[in-house]
Coordinates of C-alpha atoms and ligand atoms in Angstrom, one line a residue:
M1 CA 60.4 105.2 104.3
K2 CA 63.6 104.7 106.3
S3 CA 64.1 101.6 108.4
F4 CA 63.5 102.3 112.1
F5 CA 66.5 100.1 112.8
D6 CA 68.9 102.6 111.1
F7 CA 68.3 105.2 113.8
T8 CA 70.2 105.8 117.0
R9 CA 67.8 107.0 119.7
M10 CA 69.2 110.5 119.5
E11 CA 68.7 110.6 115.7
L12 CA 65.1 109.5 116.3
A13 CA 64.7 112.2 118.9
G14 CA 65.9 114.7 116.3
H15 CA 63.2 113.6 113.9
L16 CA 60.5 113.4 116.5
G17 CA 61.5 116.6 118.4
S18 CA 61.5 114.7 121.7
I19 CA 63.9 112.5 123.5
A20 CA 61.2 111.1 125.6
R21 CA 59.2 110.0 122.6
A22 CA 62.2 108.4 121.0
T23 CA 62.9 106.5 124.2
R24 CA 59.4 105.3 124.4
L25 CA 59.6 104.0 120.8
Y26 CA 62.9 102.3 121.5
H27 CA 61.2 100.5 124.5
S28 CA 58.2 99.5 122.4
V29 CA 60.2 98.1 119.5
Y30 CA 63.3 96.7 121.1
R31 CA 61.9 95.5 124.4
D32 CA 58.1 95.0 123.9
R33 CA 58.7 93.7 120.4
V34 CA 56.0 95.9 118.8
T35 CA 56.1 95.1 115.1
A36 CA 54.3 98.1 113.6
I37 CA 54.5 101.9 114.4
E38 CA 53.4 104.8 112.3
H39 CA 55.8 106.5 109.9
F40 CA 58.6 103.9 110.2
D41 CA 59.5 100.8 108.4
L42 CA 59.9 97.9 110.8
A43 CA 60.5 95.2 108.2
L44 CA 63.0 92.5 109.1
P45 CA 65.1 90.4 106.7
S46 CA 63.4 87.1 106.0
L47 CA 64.9 83.8 107.0
V48 CA 65.2 81.9 103.7
S49 CA 66.7 78.8 105.2
C50 CA 67.7 77.3 108.5
F51 CA 70.0 74.3 108.9
E52 CA 70.3 72.9 112.3
S53 CA 73.5 71.1 113.0
A54 CA 73.8 68.1 115.3
D55 CA 75.6 70.3 117.9
G56 CA 72.7 72.7 118.1
A57 CA 74.2 75.6 116.0
R58 CA 71.8 76.9 113.5
R59 CA 72.9 78.5 110.3
Y60 CA 70.7 81.0 108.5
L61 CA 70.5 82.9 105.3
F62 CA 68.9 86.3 105.8
Q63 CA 67.3 87.8 102.7
L64 CA 67.4 91.5 102.6
A65 CA 64.9 93.9 101.1
D66 CA 66.7 94.0 97.7
G67 CA 66.9 90.3 97.5
E68 CA 70.6 90.0 98.5
V69 CA 71.4 87.3 101.0
V70 CA 73.8 87.2 104.0
E71 CA 74.7 84.5 106.5
G72 CA 74.2 84.2 110.2
V73 CA 74.8 81.5 112.8
L74 CA 72.9 81.1 116.1
I75 CA 75.1 79.3 118.6
P76 CA 73.5 78.0 121.9
E77 CA 76.0 78.1 124.7
K78 CA 75.7 77.1 128.4
Q79 CA 74.8 80.5 129.8
R80 CA 73.6 82.3 126.7
F81 CA 73.2 82.4 123.0
T82 CA 75.7 83.8 120.5
F83 CA 74.4 85.5 117.4
C84 CA 77.0 85.6 114.6
I85 CA 76.0 88.2 112.0
S86 CA 77.3 89.7 108.8
S87 CA 78.4 93.3 108.0
Q88 CA 78.6 93.1 104.2
V89 CA 77.1 91.2 101.3
G90 CA 80.2 89.3 100.3
C91 CA 83.7 90.6 101.0
A92 CA 86.5 92.4 99.2
L93 CA 89.4 90.9 101.1
A94 CA 89.7 87.6 99.2
C95 CA 91.4 85.6 102.0
E96 CA 92.5 82.4 100.3
F97 CA 90.9 80.1 102.9
C98 CA 87.6 81.9 103.1
L99 CA 84.6 81.1 100.9
T100 CA 83.1 84.6 101.3
G101 CA 86.3 85.9 99.8
Q102 CA 85.5 84.0 96.6
L103 CA 82.2 85.8 96.3
G104 CA 83.7 89.3 96.1
L105 CA 82.0 92.3 97.6
T106 CA 78.5 93.2 96.5
R107 CA 77.7 96.0 99.0
N108 CA 77.8 97.2 102.5
L109 CA 75.0 96.5 104.9
S110 CA 73.1 99.4 106.4
A111 CA 73.2 99.9 110.2
G112 CA 69.5 98.8 110.2
E113 CA 70.3 95.6 108.3
I114 CA 73.0 94.7 110.8
V115 CA 70.8 95.4 113.8
S116 CA 67.9 93.5 112.3
Q117 CA 69.9 90.3 112.0
V118 CA 70.1 90.4 115.8
L119 CA 66.3 90.9 116.1
V120 CA 65.6 88.0 113.7
Q121 CA 67.9 85.7 115.7
R122 CA 66.4 86.9 119.0
A123 CA 63.0 85.9 117.8
E124 CA 64.3 82.4 117.3
I125 CA 65.3 81.8 121.0
P126 CA 63.1 81.4 124.0
S127 CA 62.3 84.8 125.6
G128 CA 62.7 85.5 129.3
G129 CA 65.6 85.7 131.7
A130 CA 67.6 82.9 130.1
S131 CA 67.6 84.6 126.7
R132 CA 70.7 86.7 127.2
F133 CA 72.9 86.8 124.1
S134 CA 76.2 88.0 122.7
V135 CA 76.7 89.4 119.2
V136 CA 79.8 88.6 117.1
L137 CA 80.4 90.3 113.7
M138 CA 82.1 87.3 112.3
G139 CA 79.7 86.4 109.4
M140 CA 80.2 87.7 105.9
G141 CA 82.3 90.8 105.3
E142 CA 85.0 92.9 106.8
P143 CA 83.3 95.2 109.4
L144 CA 86.1 97.8 109.3
Q145 CA 85.4 98.3 105.6
N146 CA 81.9 99.3 106.5
Y147 CA 83.0 101.4 109.4
E148 CA 80.2 104.0 109.8
N149 CA 77.4 101.6 109.5
V150 CA 79.0 99.0 111.8
L151 CA 79.7 101.6 114.5
Q152 CA 76.2 103.0 114.2
A153 CA 74.8 99.5 114.6
I154 CA 76.9 98.9 117.7
Q155 CA 75.6 102.1 119.2
I156 CA 72.0 101.0 118.5
L157 CA 72.6 97.5 119.9
A158 CA 74.2 98.9 123.0
D159 CA 71.6 101.5 123.8
D160 CA 70.4 101.0 127.4
H161 CA 66.8 101.8 126.3
G162 CA 66.9 99.3 123.5
L163 CA 68.4 95.9 123.3
A164 CA 71.1 97.0 125.8
V165 CA 73.7 94.6 124.7
P166 CA 76.8 95.4 126.8
L167 CA 79.8 96.3 124.8
H168 CA 81.7 93.4 126.3
R169 CA 79.1 91.2 124.7
I170 CA 79.7 92.6 121.2
T171 CA 82.7 91.3 119.2
L172 CA 84.0 92.9 116.1
S173 CA 86.1 90.5 114.0
T174 CA 88.6 92.0 111.6
A175 CA 91.4 91.0 109.3
G176 CA 93.3 93.9 110.8
L177 CA 92.7 97.0 108.7
M178 CA 95.0 99.6 110.3
P179 CA 93.1 102.8 109.5
G180 CA 89.9 101.3 110.9
L181 CA 91.7 100.0 114.0
E182 CA 93.3 103.3 114.7
R183 CA 89.9 105.0 114.3
L184 CA 88.2 102.5 116.5
S185 CA 90.8 102.9 119.2
K186 CA 89.7 106.5 119.6
E187 CA 85.9 105.7 119.9
S188 CA 84.2 105.9 123.2
L189 CA 82.2 102.8 122.1
F190 CA 84.8 100.1 122.0
P191 CA 83.6 96.5 121.5
N192 CA 85.6 93.4 122.0
L193 CA 88.0 93.1 119.1
S194 CA 88.9 89.8 117.4
I195 CA 91.9 90.1 115.0
S196 CA 92.3 87.4 112.4
L197 CA 96.0 86.7 112.1
T198 CA 96.3 83.4 110.2
G199 CA 99.9 83.4 109.1
A200 CA 102.9 83.8 111.4
T201 CA 105.2 85.4 108.8
N202 CA 104.5 88.1 106.2
T203 CA 105.3 85.6 103.4
I204 CA 102.6 83.2 104.3
R205 CA 100.1 85.9 105.5
D206 CA 100.6 87.8 102.3
R207 CA 99.5 84.8 100.4
L208 CA 96.6 83.8 102.7
M209 CA 95.3 87.2 103.5
P210 CA 96.3 89.7 100.7
I211 CA 95.4 92.6 103.0
N212 CA 98.6 91.8 104.8
R213 CA 100.6 93.3 101.9
K214 CA 99.1 96.7 102.9
Y215 CA 98.9 96.2 106.7
P216 CA 101.6 93.7 107.7
I217 CA 101.4 91.5 110.7
E218 CA 103.9 93.5 112.8
D219 CA 101.8 96.7 112.3
V220 CA 98.7 94.9 113.5
V221 CA 100.4 93.4 116.5
G222 CA 102.1 96.8 117.2
F223 CA 98.7 98.4 117.2
V224 CA 97.5 96.0 119.9
R225 CA 100.7 96.6 121.9
G226 CA 100.0 100.4 121.8
L227 CA 96.5 100.1 123.2
P228 CA 95.8 101.1 126.8
V229 CA 95.7 97.9 129.0
S230 CA 92.0 98.2 129.6
R231 CA 91.3 98.0 125.9
R232 CA 94.1 95.5 125.2
K233 CA 92.3 93.1 127.5
R234 CA 89.3 93.2 125.1
V235 CA 91.4 92.0 122.1
M236 CA 91.7 88.5 121.0
F237 CA 93.6 86.9 118.0
E238 CA 92.1 84.3 115.7
Y239 CA 94.3 81.9 113.7
V240 CA 93.0 79.4 111.2
M241 CA 94.8 76.0 111.4
I242 CA 95.5 74.8 107.9
K243 CA 97.4 71.5 107.3
G244 CA 100.9 72.1 106.1
V245 CA 100.4 75.8 105.7
T246 CA 99.9 77.4 109.2
D247 CA 100.3 74.5 111.6
S248 CA 104.1 74.0 112.0
A249 CA 105.9 74.1 115.3
A250 CA 108.2 76.8 113.8
D251 CA 105.1 79.0 113.2
A252 CA 103.9 78.5 116.7
G253 CA 107.3 79.6 117.9
R254 CA 107.2 82.7 115.7
L255 CA 103.8 83.6 117.0
S256 CA 104.9 83.1 120.6
K257 CA 107.7 85.7 120.1
L258 CA 105.3 88.1 118.4
L259 CA 102.6 87.8 121.0
G260 CA 104.6 87.1 124.1
G261 CA 104.0 89.6 126.9
L262 CA 100.9 91.1 125.2
G263 CA 98.4 89.4 127.5
T264 CA 96.1 88.9 124.6
K265 CA 94.3 85.6 124.1
M266 CA 94.6 83.4 121.1
N267 CA 91.9 81.3 119.4
L268 CA 93.0 78.5 117.1
I269 CA 90.2 77.7 114.6
P270 CA 90.5 74.4 112.8
L271 CA 89.8 75.1 109.1
N272 CA 86.3 74.5 107.9
Q273 CA 86.9 72.5 104.8
S274 CA 85.1 72.8 101.6
P275 CA 85.4 71.3 98.1
D276 CA 85.9 74.9 96.9
L277 CA 89.0 75.4 99.1
N278 CA 92.4 73.9 98.2
F279 CA 93.2 73.4 101.9
E280 CA 92.8 70.8 104.5
R281 CA 92.1 71.1 108.2
A282 CA 95.2 70.7 110.3
D283 CA 95.5 67.4 112.2
H284 CA 94.2 67.5 115.8
A285 CA 97.6 66.4 117.1
D286 CA 99.3 69.4 115.3
I287 CA 96.7 71.8 116.6
L288 CA 97.4 70.5 120.2
R289 CA 101.2 70.9 119.6
F290 CA 100.7 74.4 118.3
Q291 CA 98.6 75.3 121.4
Q292 CA 101.2 73.8 123.8
I293 CA 104.0 75.9 122.3
L294 CA 101.9 79.1 122.7
L295 CA 100.9 78.1 126.2
K296 CA 104.5 77.6 127.2
A297 CA 105.3 81.1 126.0
G298 CA 102.5 82.4 128.3
V299 CA 99.9 83.0 125.5
T300 CA 96.5 81.9 126.7
T301 CA 95.4 79.8 123.8
F302 CA 92.1 78.1 123.1
I303 CA 91.1 75.7 120.3
R304 CA 87.8 76.7 118.9
K305 CA 85.2 74.0 118.7
T306 CA 84.1 73.7 115.1
R307 CA 80.3 74.0 115.2
G308 CA 77.7 73.7 112.5
D309 CA 80.3 71.8 110.5
D310 CA 77.7 69.3 109.2
V311 CA 75.6 72.1 107.8
S312 CA 78.0 73.8 105.4
G313 CA 80.6 74.9 107.9
A314 CA 82.9 77.3 106.2
C315 CA 82.1 81.0 105.8
G316 CA 80.3 81.8 102.6
Q317 CA 79.7 78.1 101.9
L318 CA 76.0 78.3 102.7
K319 CA 75.4 81.2 100.5
K320 CA 77.4 79.7 97.6
A321 CA 75.4 76.5 97.9
G322 CA 72.1 78.4 98.0
L323 CA 73.0 80.4 94.9
S324 CA 73.9 77.4 92.8
A325 CA 70.9 75.3 93.9
Ligands
SAH401 N1 86.6 89.8 107.9 C1 86.5 89.5 109.3 C2 85.2 88.8 109.7 C3 84.7 87.7 108.9 S1 85.7 86.2 108.9 C4 87.8 88.8 109.7 O1 88.6 88.5 108.9 O2 87.9 88.5 110.9 C5 85.5 85.6 110.5 C6 86.5 84.5 110.9 O3 86.4 83.3 110.2 C7 87.9 85.0 110.7 O4 88.7 84.8 111.8 C8 88.4 84.1 109.5 O5 89.8 83.9 109.6 C9 87.6 82.9 109.8 N2 87.5 82.0 108.6 C10 87.3 82.3 107.3 N3 87.3 81.2 106.6 C11 87.4 80.2 107.4 C12 87.5 78.8 107.1 N4 87.3 78.2 105.9 N5 87.6 78.0 108.2 C13 87.7 78.5 109.5 N6 87.7 79.8 109.7 C14 87.6 80.6 108.7

């Protein structure tokens, strides 16, 4: 039996021979939260653990039907909740500062497994008017290496008759895979895009994010430059602040040149440290200096609050800890 959560409404309509019936089922499952219907599997991943951090962020491990485990983070914010979800079991990109990278790739998640992580997190928050949420594909995996299933999941999440998550409330975070980016730029469904830069030169980015050897930083930034303004506005860069590696004033200057005039926002992420990583978080003063340089060059730059730090902060850390326990 295939999972209900794998189907777009139109695919469902194809199976049932009726759009109206598919729409009714979408309403029942995604809105009325019906948990059993005939002929379809509505099983959700199970939550194998939950760690609540002092700042309110909750980190989860979701166990999938085959026993594999992926991470998610539920982040309460002033106006809404943010659900951070995974797109793959592990990851093939092996970024040097990322713990998921150390796990390697086990497999892609199906569209249904991506959608159902949202449903499990939704069940954890109060229902009603205040329960609006955003979805970020920033957990384990590289979404653009699982292109079809991720796009299918976005289509399902965004369906007006289902969860109806607006596209501007869905963010796809990528290390900058050019073929996937080019393809995405031609889709009618275009989520917010978060591109992980981490490295201001090819020398340093080649080391930290080996994918840069294939898709260098200037190609990635060039891609953003070539987007129509309406889409460029939906792009953001992420840059992990690592002491002595990515935090120099010179690097901030290089980034300013690279990104100046793009109108694209920048998020500085203080490294989540771990005994398994040979890096340290940049000092706060250096992060502030870095931000100031970018701001002066006209690049709107935020410093990401590190959340859930006290409950195994870094990506992949929770899973690694769980596996070795
Ligand atoms: N593969 C995608 C999505 C998963 S990583 C991507 O690269 O964007 C999500 C974000 O977490 C990325 O911006 C990545 O640079 C960041 N990240 C990975 N390891 C981290 C760490 N140890 N500390 C802080 N941020 C980290």
